[in-house]
PDB file of N, CA and C in Angstrom:
ATOM      1  N   MET X   3      14.897   8.151  41.904  1.00 49.00           N
ATOM      2  CA  MET X   3      14.493   8.810  40.676  1.00 49.00           C
ATOM      3  C   MET X   3      15.213  10.146  40.598  1.00 49.00           C
ATOM      4  N   SER X   4      15.721  10.477  39.416  1.00 52.00           N
ATOM      5  CA  SER X   4      16.425  11.740  39.253  1.00 52.00           C
ATOM      6  C   SER X   4      15.438  12.896  39.234  1.00 52.00           C
ATOM      7  N   LYS X   5      15.959  14.082  39.487  1.00 54.00           N
ATOM      8  CA  LYS X   5      15.104  15.271  39.518  1.00 54.00           C
ATOM      9  C   LYS X   5      14.444  15.499  38.166  1.00 54.00           C
ATOM     10  N   SER X   6      15.191  15.317  37.055  1.00 52.00           N
ATOM     11  CA  SER X   6      14.615  15.551  35.728  1.00 52.00           C
ATOM     12  C   SER X   6      13.532  14.531  35.394  1.00 52.00           C
ATOM     13  N   ALA X   7      13.679  13.294  35.867  1.00 51.00           N
ATOM     14  CA  ALA X   7      12.664  12.267  35.616  1.00 51.00           C
ATOM     15  C   ALA X   7      11.373  12.604  36.348  1.00 51.00           C
ATOM     16  N   SER X   8      11.487  13.097  37.572  1.00 49.00           N
ATOM     17  CA  SER X   8      10.266  13.428  38.300  1.00 49.00           C
ATOM     18  C   SER X   8       9.579  14.648  37.698  1.00 49.00           C
ATOM     19  N   VAL X   9      10.337  15.574  37.167  1.00 51.00           N
ATOM     20  CA  VAL X   9       9.759  16.759  36.542  1.00 51.00           C
ATOM     21  C   VAL X   9       8.980  16.364  35.294  1.00 51.00           C
ATOM     22  N   SER X  10       9.514  15.449  34.460  1.00 49.00           N
ATOM     23  CA  SER X  10       8.846  15.085  33.214  1.00 49.00           C
ATOM     24  C   SER X  10       7.503  14.414  33.447  1.00 49.00           C
ATOM     25  N   THR X  11       7.337  13.735  34.563  1.00 50.00           N
ATOM     26  CA  THR X  11       6.056  13.086  34.823  1.00 50.00           C
ATOM     27  C   THR X  11       5.070  14.016  35.516  1.00 50.00           C
ATOM     28  N   GLU X  12       5.560  15.111  36.061  1.00 53.00           N
ATOM     29  CA  GLU X  12       4.683  16.033  36.775  1.00 53.00           C
ATOM     30  C   GLU X  12       4.145  17.153  35.892  1.00 53.00           C
ATOM     31  N   ILE X  13       4.901  17.555  34.890  1.00 58.00           N
ATOM     32  CA  ILE X  13       4.466  18.644  34.026  1.00 58.00           C
ATOM     33  C   ILE X  13       3.361  18.145  33.112  1.00 58.00           C
ATOM     34  N   ASN X  14       2.276  18.878  33.057  1.00 59.00           N
ATOM     35  CA  ASN X  14       1.165  18.513  32.188  1.00 59.00           C
ATOM     36  C   ASN X  14       1.047  19.510  31.046  1.00 59.00           C
ATOM     37  N   LEU X  15       0.877  18.993  29.853  1.00 58.00           N
ATOM     38  CA  LEU X  15       0.626  19.801  28.662  1.00 58.00           C
ATOM     39  C   LEU X  15      -0.744  19.423  28.161  1.00 58.00           C
ATOM     40  N   LEU X  16      -1.711  20.276  28.414  1.00 67.00           N
ATOM     41  CA  LEU X  16      -3.087  19.996  28.011  1.00 67.00           C
ATOM     42  C   LEU X  16      -3.544  18.638  28.538  1.00 67.00           C
ATOM     43  N   GLY X  17      -3.242  18.366  29.784  1.00 75.00           N
ATOM     44  CA  GLY X  17      -3.688  17.131  30.406  1.00 75.00           C
ATOM     45  C   GLY X  17      -2.789  15.940  30.147  1.00 75.00           C
ATOM     46  N   LYS X  18      -1.618  16.145  29.537  1.00 76.00           N
ATOM     47  CA  LYS X  18      -0.700  15.040  29.243  1.00 76.00           C
ATOM     48  C   LYS X  18       0.646  15.324  29.874  1.00 76.00           C
ATOM     49  N   THR X  19       1.306  14.265  30.280  1.00 85.00           N
ATOM     50  CA  THR X  19       2.668  14.436  30.771  1.00 85.00           C
ATOM     51  C   THR X  19       3.571  14.715  29.576  1.00 85.00           C
ATOM     52  N   VAL X  20       4.753  15.173  29.849  1.00 85.00           N
ATOM     53  CA  VAL X  20       5.717  15.432  28.782  1.00 85.00           C
ATOM     54  C   VAL X  20       5.989  14.155  27.992  1.00 85.00           C
ATOM     55  N   ASP X  21       6.132  13.035  28.705  1.00 87.00           N
ATOM     56  CA  ASP X  21       6.398  11.764  28.029  1.00 87.00           C
ATOM     57  C   ASP X  21       5.250  11.384  27.088  1.00 87.00           C
ATOM     58  N   GLU X  22       4.017  11.591  27.548  1.00 87.00           N
ATOM     59  CA  GLU X  22       2.851  11.292  26.706  1.00 87.00           C
ATOM     60  C   GLU X  22       2.797  12.223  25.499  1.00 87.00           C
ATOM     61  N   ALA X  23       3.087  13.490  25.710  1.00 85.00           N
ATOM     62  CA  ALA X  23       3.075  14.457  24.607  1.00 85.00           C
ATOM     63  C   ALA X  23       4.149  14.120  23.578  1.00 85.00           C
ATOM     64  N   VAL X  24       5.333  13.735  24.044  1.00 89.00           N
ATOM     65  CA  VAL X  24       6.410  13.355  23.133  1.00 89.00           C
ATOM     66  C   VAL X  24       6.032  12.108  22.347  1.00 89.00           C
ATOM     67  N   ALA X  25       5.437  11.136  23.009  1.00 90.00           N
ATOM     68  CA  ALA X  25       5.011   9.903  22.329  1.00 90.00           C
ATOM     69  C   ALA X  25       3.950  10.212  21.274  1.00 90.00           C
ATOM     70  N   GLU X  26       3.016  11.102  21.585  1.00 90.00           N
ATOM     71  CA  GLU X  26       1.974  11.456  20.625  1.00 90.00           C
ATOM     72  C   GLU X  26       2.561  12.194  19.427  1.00 90.00           C
ATOM     73  N   LEU X  27       3.476  13.096  19.664  1.00 91.00           N
ATOM     74  CA  LEU X  27       4.127  13.812  18.563  1.00 91.00           C
ATOM     75  C   LEU X  27       4.918  12.860  17.676  1.00 91.00           C
ATOM     76  N   ASP X  28       5.574  11.889  18.284  1.00 91.00           N
ATOM     77  CA  ASP X  28       6.321  10.898  17.505  1.00 91.00           C
ATOM     78  C   ASP X  28       5.373  10.068  16.654  1.00 91.00           C
ATOM     79  N   TYR X  29       4.257   9.661  17.233  1.00 90.00           N
ATOM     80  CA  TYR X  29       3.244   8.903  16.492  1.00 90.00           C
ATOM     81  C   TYR X  29       2.727   9.720  15.310  1.00 90.00           C
ATOM     82  N   GLN X  30       2.414  10.984  15.523  1.00 91.00           N
ATOM     83  CA  GLN X  30       1.921  11.850  14.446  1.00 91.00           C
ATOM     84  C   GLN X  30       2.972  12.025  13.355  1.00 91.00           C
ATOM     85  N   ARG X  31       4.232  12.162  13.745  1.00 93.00           N
ATOM     86  CA  ARG X  31       5.318  12.314  12.770  1.00 93.00           C
ATOM     87  C   ARG X  31       5.443  11.065  11.905  1.00 93.00           C
ATOM     88  N   ARG X  32       5.392   9.894  12.546  1.00 90.00           N
ATOM     89  CA  ARG X  32       5.492   8.640  11.792  1.00 90.00           C
ATOM     90  C   ARG X  32       4.288   8.449  10.868  1.00 90.00           C
ATOM     91  N   ARG X  33       3.094   8.803  11.340  1.00 87.00           N
ATOM     92  CA  ARG X  33       1.882   8.694  10.521  1.00 87.00           C
ATOM     93  C   ARG X  33       1.964   9.625   9.310  1.00 87.00           C
ATOM     94  N   THR X  34       2.405  10.855   9.533  1.00 89.00           N
ATOM     95  CA  THR X  34       2.540  11.821   8.441  1.00 89.00           C
ATOM     96  C   THR X  34       3.566  11.350   7.422  1.00 89.00           C
ATOM     97  N   GLN X  35       4.674  10.795   7.897  1.00 90.00           N
ATOM     98  CA  GLN X  35       5.712  10.291   6.993  1.00 90.00           C
ATOM     99  C   GLN X  35       5.202   9.110   6.178  1.00 90.00           C
ATOM    100  N   ALA X  36       4.450   8.218   6.810  1.00 87.00           N
ATOM    101  CA  ALA X  36       3.889   7.067   6.091  1.00 87.00           C
ATOM    102  C   ALA X  36       2.919   7.532   5.016  1.00 87.00           C
ATOM    103  N   LEU X  37       2.088   8.529   5.327  1.00 88.00           N
ATOM    104  CA  LEU X  37       1.146   9.053   4.341  1.00 88.00           C
ATOM    105  C   LEU X  37       1.883   9.733   3.200  1.00 88.00           C
ATOM    106  N   ALA X  38       2.900  10.525   3.504  1.00 90.00           N
ATOM    107  CA  ALA X  38       3.667  11.200   2.458  1.00 90.00           C
ATOM    108  C   ALA X  38       4.354  10.195   1.538  1.00 90.00           C
ATOM    109  N   THR X  39       4.907   9.155   2.108  1.00 89.00           N
ATOM    110  CA  THR X  39       5.565   8.116   1.314  1.00 89.00           C
ATOM    111  C   THR X  39       4.559   7.420   0.408  1.00 89.00           C
ATOM    112  N   ALA X  40       3.382   7.091   0.938  1.00 89.00           N
ATOM    113  CA  ALA X  40       2.352   6.427   0.134  1.00 89.00           C
ATOM    114  C   ALA X  40       1.853   7.350  -0.977  1.00 89.00           C
ATOM    115  N   LEU X  41       1.639   8.623  -0.667  1.00 92.00           N
ATOM    116  CA  LEU X  41       1.169   9.568  -1.684  1.00 92.00           C
ATOM    117  C   LEU X  41       2.208   9.776  -2.787  1.00 92.00           C
ATOM    118  N   ASP X  42       3.469   9.657  -2.449  1.00 92.00           N
ATOM    119  CA  ASP X  42       4.534   9.785  -3.454  1.00 92.00           C
ATOM    120  C   ASP X  42       4.448   8.699  -4.520  1.00 92.00           C
ATOM    121  N   GLY X  43       3.791   7.591  -4.191  1.00 92.00           N
ATOM    122  CA  GLY X  43       3.643   6.491  -5.142  1.00 92.00           C
ATOM    123  C   GLY X  43       2.507   6.691  -6.135  1.00 92.00           C
ATOM    124  N   LEU X  44       1.753   7.786  -5.993  1.00 95.00           N
ATOM    125  CA  LEU X  44       0.645   8.062  -6.901  1.00 95.00           C
ATOM    126  C   LEU X  44       1.074   9.033  -7.993  1.00 95.00           C
ATOM    127  N   THR X  45       0.311   9.039  -9.088  1.00 97.00           N
ATOM    128  CA  THR X  45       0.556  10.052 -10.113  1.00 97.00           C
ATOM    129  C   THR X  45       0.093  11.396  -9.564  1.00 97.00           C
ATOM    130  N   GLU X  46       0.472  12.464 -10.224  1.00 97.00           N
ATOM    131  CA  GLU X  46       0.075  13.805  -9.780  1.00 97.00           C
ATOM    132  C   GLU X  46      -1.452  13.937  -9.728  1.00 97.00           C
ATOM    133  N   ASP X  47      -2.150  13.467 -10.767  1.00 97.00           N
ATOM    134  CA  ASP X  47      -3.616  13.561 -10.787  1.00 97.00           C
ATOM    135  C   ASP X  47      -4.249  12.729  -9.677  1.00 97.00           C
ATOM    136  N   GLN X  48      -3.742  11.537  -9.450  1.00 98.00           N
ATOM    137  CA  GLN X  48      -4.282  10.691  -8.384  1.00 98.00           C
ATOM    138  C   GLN X  48      -4.077  11.351  -7.029  1.00 98.00           C
ATOM    139  N   ARG X  49      -2.872  11.872  -6.811  1.00 96.00           N
ATOM    140  CA  ARG X  49      -2.550  12.525  -5.541  1.00 96.00           C
ATOM    141  C   ARG X  49      -3.442  13.751  -5.330  1.00 96.00           C
ATOM    142  N   ARG X  50      -3.583  14.579  -6.359  1.00 97.00           N
ATOM    143  CA  ARG X  50      -4.419  15.778  -6.233  1.00 97.00           C
ATOM    144  C   ARG X  50      -5.863  15.406  -5.939  1.00 97.00           C
ATOM    145  N   ALA X  51      -6.394  14.415  -6.637  1.00 98.00           N
ATOM    146  CA  ALA X  51      -7.786  14.018  -6.438  1.00 98.00           C
ATOM    147  C   ALA X  51      -8.005  13.506  -5.016  1.00 98.00           C
ATOM    148  N   VAL X  52      -7.112  12.669  -4.539  1.00 96.00           N
ATOM    149  CA  VAL X  52      -7.250  12.113  -3.185  1.00 96.00           C
ATOM    150  C   VAL X  52      -7.128  13.218  -2.141  1.00 96.00           C
ATOM    151  N   VAL X  53      -6.144  14.079  -2.274  1.00 95.00           N
ATOM    152  CA  VAL X  53      -5.935  15.146  -1.289  1.00 95.00           C
ATOM    153  C   VAL X  53      -7.090  16.139  -1.307  1.00 95.00           C
ATOM    154  N   LEU X  54      -7.520  16.554  -2.496  1.00 97.00           N
ATOM    155  CA  LEU X  54      -8.633  17.510  -2.575  1.00 97.00           C
ATOM    156  C   LEU X  54      -9.909  16.944  -1.978  1.00 97.00           C
ATOM    157  N   ARG X  55     -10.180  15.681  -2.254  1.00 97.00           N
ATOM    158  CA  ARG X  55     -11.423  15.066  -1.765  1.00 97.00           C
ATOM    159  C   ARG X  55     -11.356  14.708  -0.286  1.00 97.00           C
ATOM    160  N   HIS X  56     -10.259  14.089   0.142  1.00 92.00           N
ATOM    161  CA  HIS X  56     -10.227  13.495   1.484  1.00 92.00           C
ATOM    162  C   HIS X  56      -9.485  14.319   2.520  1.00 92.00           C
ATOM    163  N   CYS X  57      -8.626  15.206   2.105  1.00 91.00           N
ATOM    164  CA  CYS X  57      -7.935  16.075   3.063  1.00 91.00           C
ATOM    165  C   CYS X  57      -8.582  17.457   3.109  1.00 91.00           C
ATOM    166  N   ASN X  58      -8.960  17.956   1.932  1.00 95.00           N
ATOM    167  CA  ASN X  58      -9.559  19.289   1.863  1.00 95.00           C
ATOM    168  C   ASN X  58     -11.082  19.252   1.914  1.00 95.00           C
ATOM    169  N   GLY X  59     -11.672  18.068   1.769  1.00 96.00           N
ATOM    170  CA  GLY X  59     -13.114  17.921   1.901  1.00 96.00           C
ATOM    171  C   GLY X  59     -13.941  18.484   0.752  1.00 96.00           C
ATOM    172  N   LEU X  60     -13.343  18.600  -0.435  1.00 97.00           N
ATOM    173  CA  LEU X  60     -14.084  19.134  -1.574  1.00 97.00           C
ATOM    174  C   LEU X  60     -15.032  18.079  -2.146  1.00 97.00           C
ATOM    175  N   THR X  61     -16.083  18.538  -2.788  1.00 97.00           N
ATOM    176  CA  THR X  61     -16.983  17.627  -3.490  1.00 97.00           C
ATOM    177  C   THR X  61     -16.294  17.166  -4.764  1.00 97.00           C
ATOM    178  N   LEU X  62     -16.883  16.187  -5.406  1.00 97.00           N
ATOM    179  CA  LEU X  62     -16.324  15.695  -6.660  1.00 97.00           C
ATOM    180  C   LEU X  62     -16.335  16.786  -7.732  1.00 97.00           C
ATOM    181  N   ASP X  63     -17.421  17.547  -7.797  1.00 98.00           N
ATOM    182  CA  ASP X  63     -17.488  18.641  -8.771  1.00 98.00           C
ATOM    183  C   ASP X  63     -16.439  19.717  -8.494  1.00 98.00           C
ATOM    184  N   GLN X  64     -16.242  20.061  -7.235  1.00 98.00           N
ATOM    185  CA  GLN X  64     -15.223  21.046  -6.867  1.00 98.00           C
ATOM    186  C   GLN X  64     -13.820  20.524  -7.191  1.00 98.00           C
ATOM    187  N   THR X  65     -13.609  19.254  -6.939  1.00 98.00           N
ATOM    188  CA  THR X  65     -12.313  18.636  -7.238  1.00 98.00           C
ATOM    189  C   THR X  65     -12.034  18.679  -8.734  1.00 98.00           C
ATOM    190  N   ALA X  66     -13.017  18.311  -9.531  1.00 98.00           N
ATOM    191  CA  ALA X  66     -12.855  18.339 -10.988  1.00 98.00           C
ATOM    192  C   ALA X  66     -12.544  19.751 -11.461  1.00 98.00           C
ATOM    193  N   ALA X  67     -13.241  20.743 -10.910  1.00 98.00           N
ATOM    194  CA  ALA X  67     -12.996  22.134 -11.304  1.00 98.00           C
ATOM    195  C   ALA X  67     -11.575  22.561 -10.949  1.00 98.00           C
ATOM    196  N   ARG X  68     -11.112  22.209  -9.752  1.00 98.00           N
ATOM    197  CA  ARG X  68      -9.745  22.567  -9.333  1.00 98.00           C
ATOM    198  C   ARG X  68      -8.691  21.873 -10.197  1.00 98.00           C
ATOM    199  N   MET X  69      -9.016  20.651 -10.622  1.00 98.00           N
ATOM    200  CA  MET X  69      -8.074  19.895 -11.444  1.00 98.00           C
ATOM    201  C   MET X  69      -8.159  20.299 -12.918  1.00 98.00           C
ATOM    202  N   GLY X  70      -9.215  21.038 -13.280  1.00 98.00           N
ATOM    203  CA  GLY X  70      -9.394  21.437 -14.677  1.00 98.00           C
ATOM    204  C   GLY X  70      -9.746  20.264 -15.569  1.00 98.00           C
ATOM    205  N   THR X  71     -10.558  19.367 -15.053  1.00 98.00           N
ATOM    206  CA  THR X  71     -10.907  18.155 -15.790  1.00 98.00           C
ATOM    207  C   THR X  71     -12.392  17.848 -15.598  1.00 98.00           C
ATOM    208  N   THR X  72     -12.837  16.773 -16.186  1.00 98.00           N
ATOM    209  CA  THR X  72     -14.239  16.380 -16.034  1.00 98.00           C
ATOM    210  C   THR X  72     -14.439  15.671 -14.701  1.00 98.00           C
ATOM    211  N   ARG X  73     -15.686  15.589 -14.310  1.00 98.00           N
ATOM    212  CA  ARG X  73     -16.059  14.891 -13.086  1.00 98.00           C
ATOM    213  C   ARG X  73     -15.641  13.419 -13.170  1.00 98.00           C
ATOM    214  N   ALA X  74     -15.865  12.800 -14.318  1.00 98.00           N
ATOM    215  CA  ALA X  74     -15.534  11.379 -14.503  1.00 98.00           C
ATOM    216  C   ALA X  74     -14.035  11.139 -14.388  1.00 98.00           C
ATOM    217  N   THR X  75     -13.237  12.030 -14.948  1.00 98.00           N
ATOM    218  CA  THR X  75     -11.782  11.879 -14.891  1.00 98.00           C
ATOM    219  C   THR X  75     -11.277  12.067 -13.459  1.00 98.00           C
ATOM    220  N   ALA X  76     -11.832  13.050 -12.756  1.00 98.00           N
ATOM    221  CA  ALA X  76     -11.444  13.274 -11.357  1.00 98.00           C
ATOM    222  C   ALA X  76     -11.814  12.069 -10.505  1.00 98.00           C
ATOM    223  N   ARG X  77     -13.001  11.518 -10.735  1.00 98.00           N
ATOM    224  CA  ARG X  77     -13.458  10.345  -9.979  1.00 98.00           C
ATOM    225  C   ARG X  77     -12.566   9.134 -10.251  1.00 98.00           C
ATOM    226  N   ALA X  78     -12.215   8.946 -11.522  1.00 98.00           N
ATOM    227  CA  ALA X  78     -11.351   7.813 -11.877  1.00 98.00           C
ATOM    228  C   ALA X  78      -9.976   7.960 -11.218  1.00 98.00           C
ATOM    229  N   ALA X  79      -9.433   9.170 -11.201  1.00 98.00           N
ATOM    230  CA  ALA X  79      -8.127   9.405 -10.563  1.00 98.00           C
ATOM    231  C   ALA X  79      -8.214   9.149  -9.065  1.00 98.00           C
ATOM    232  N   GLU X  80      -9.302   9.602  -8.442  1.00 97.00           N
ATOM    233  CA  GLU X  80      -9.494   9.379  -7.013  1.00 97.00           C
ATOM    234  C   GLU X  80      -9.596   7.885  -6.700  1.00 97.00           C
ATOM    235  N   GLN X  81     -10.417   7.183  -7.457  1.00 97.00           N
ATOM    236  CA  GLN X  81     -10.605   5.749  -7.201  1.00 97.00           C
ATOM    237  C   GLN X  81      -9.301   4.973  -7.375  1.00 97.00           C
ATOM    238  N   LYS X  82      -8.561   5.271  -8.424  1.00 97.00           N
ATOM    239  CA  LYS X  82      -7.288   4.577  -8.660  1.00 97.00           C
ATOM    240  C   LYS X  82      -6.299   4.903  -7.545  1.00 97.00           C
ATOM    241  N   GLY X  83      -6.247   6.171  -7.152  1.00 96.00           N
ATOM    242  CA  GLY X  83      -5.351   6.575  -6.068  1.00 96.00           C
ATOM    243  C   GLY X  83      -5.675   5.870  -4.769  1.00 96.00           C
ATOM    244  N   LEU X  84      -6.959   5.800  -4.425  1.00 93.00           N
ATOM    245  CA  LEU X  84      -7.367   5.113  -3.194  1.00 93.00           C
ATOM    246  C   LEU X  84      -7.054   3.621  -3.261  1.00 93.00           C
ATOM    247  N   ARG X  85      -7.264   3.031  -4.421  1.00 92.00           N
ATOM    248  CA  ARG X  85      -6.954   1.606  -4.596  1.00 92.00           C
ATOM    249  C   ARG X  85      -5.456   1.363  -4.377  1.00 92.00           C
ATOM    250  N   LEU X  86      -4.626   2.244  -4.910  1.00 91.00           N
ATOM    251  CA  LEU X  86      -3.181   2.088  -4.738  1.00 91.00           C
ATOM    252  C   LEU X  86      -2.764   2.314  -3.280  1.00 91.00           C
ATOM    253  N   LEU X  87      -3.425   3.244  -2.597  1.00 89.00           N
ATOM    254  CA  LEU X  87      -3.105   3.479  -1.188  1.00 89.00           C
ATOM    255  C   LEU X  87      -3.452   2.267  -0.327  1.00 89.00           C
ATOM    256  N   ARG X  88      -4.449   1.505  -0.749  1.00 86.00           N
ATOM    257  CA  ARG X  88      -4.852   0.303   0.004  1.00 86.00           C
ATOM    258  C   ARG X  88      -3.976  -0.904  -0.315  1.00 86.00           C
ATOM    259  N   HIS X  89      -3.106  -0.768  -1.290  1.00 84.00           N
ATOM    260  CA  HIS X  89      -2.260  -1.881  -1.727  1.00 84.00           C
ATOM    261  C   HIS X  89      -1.366  -2.347  -0.573  1.00 84.00           C
ATOM    262  N   PRO X  90      -1.091  -3.653  -0.515  1.00 80.00           N
ATOM    263  CA  PRO X  90      -0.246  -4.184   0.563  1.00 80.00           C
ATOM    264  C   PRO X  90       1.132  -3.530   0.677  1.00 80.00           C
ATOM    265  N   LYS X  91       1.655  -2.964  -0.406  1.00 79.00           N
ATOM    266  CA  LYS X  91       2.977  -2.317  -0.324  1.00 79.00           C
ATOM    267  C   LYS X  91       2.949  -1.108   0.616  1.00 79.00           C
ATOM    268  N   ASN X  92       1.757  -0.603   0.896  1.00 76.00           N
ATOM    269  CA  ASN X  92       1.602   0.520   1.812  1.00 76.00           C
ATOM    270  C   ASN X  92       1.207   0.051   3.207  1.00 76.00           C
ATOM    271  N   ARG X  93       1.719  -1.086   3.622  1.00 79.00           N
ATOM    272  CA  ARG X  93       1.326  -1.665   4.917  1.00 79.00           C
ATOM    273  C   ARG X  93       1.691  -0.756   6.087  1.00 79.00           C
ATOM    274  N   GLU X  94       2.756   0.036   5.943  1.00 79.00           N
ATOM    275  CA  GLU X  94       3.116   0.948   7.034  1.00 79.00           C
ATOM    276  C   GLU X  94       2.004   1.975   7.247  1.00 79.00           C
ATOM    277  N   LEU X  95       1.394   2.456   6.155  1.00 76.00           N
ATOM    278  CA  LEU X  95       0.299   3.403   6.262  1.00 76.00           C
ATOM    279  C   LEU X  95      -0.920   2.745   6.897  1.00 76.00           C
ATOM    280  N   ARG X  96      -1.147   1.496   6.575  1.00 73.00           N
ATOM    281  CA  ARG X  96      -2.346   0.794   7.056  1.00 73.00           C
ATOM    282  C   ARG X  96      -2.407   0.704   8.586  1.00 73.00           C
ATOM    283  N   GLN X  97      -1.269   0.718   9.246  1.00 74.00           N
ATOM    284  CA  GLN X  97      -1.291   0.626  10.704  1.00 74.00           C
ATOM    285  C   GLN X  97      -1.853   1.892  11.360  1.00 74.00           C
ATOM    286  N   TYR X  98      -1.954   2.978  10.594  1.00 70.00           N
ATOM    287  CA  TYR X  98      -2.482   4.225  11.118  1.00 70.00           C
ATOM    288  C   TYR X  98      -3.928   4.473  10.723  1.00 70.00           C
ATOM    289  N   CYS X  99      -4.509   3.566   9.945  1.00 67.00           N
ATOM    290  CA  CYS X  99      -5.891   3.762   9.480  1.00 67.00           C
ATOM    291  C   CYS X  99      -6.857   2.932  10.292  1.00 67.00           C
TER     292      CYS X  99
END
């Protein structure tokens, strides 16, 4: 075994070897890219509603206020956006859910 190979398995980063940390970062990068690609397929209102509700944790009323629309319109945009994210064309995203 080379000196650099033995070093990579011995160094721990928060309880992980360098190889494990690199693999986790790669997984996170691929997951983030899959989500960004899927979100790009939504309209602006759908994307905003989904992100505000599910990434930022806002209530439906808070989401509607941020979007400058009614509660019903925000809910409809969220539901349509989520339905599109579940579509089979987003199968790459589904492997991370």
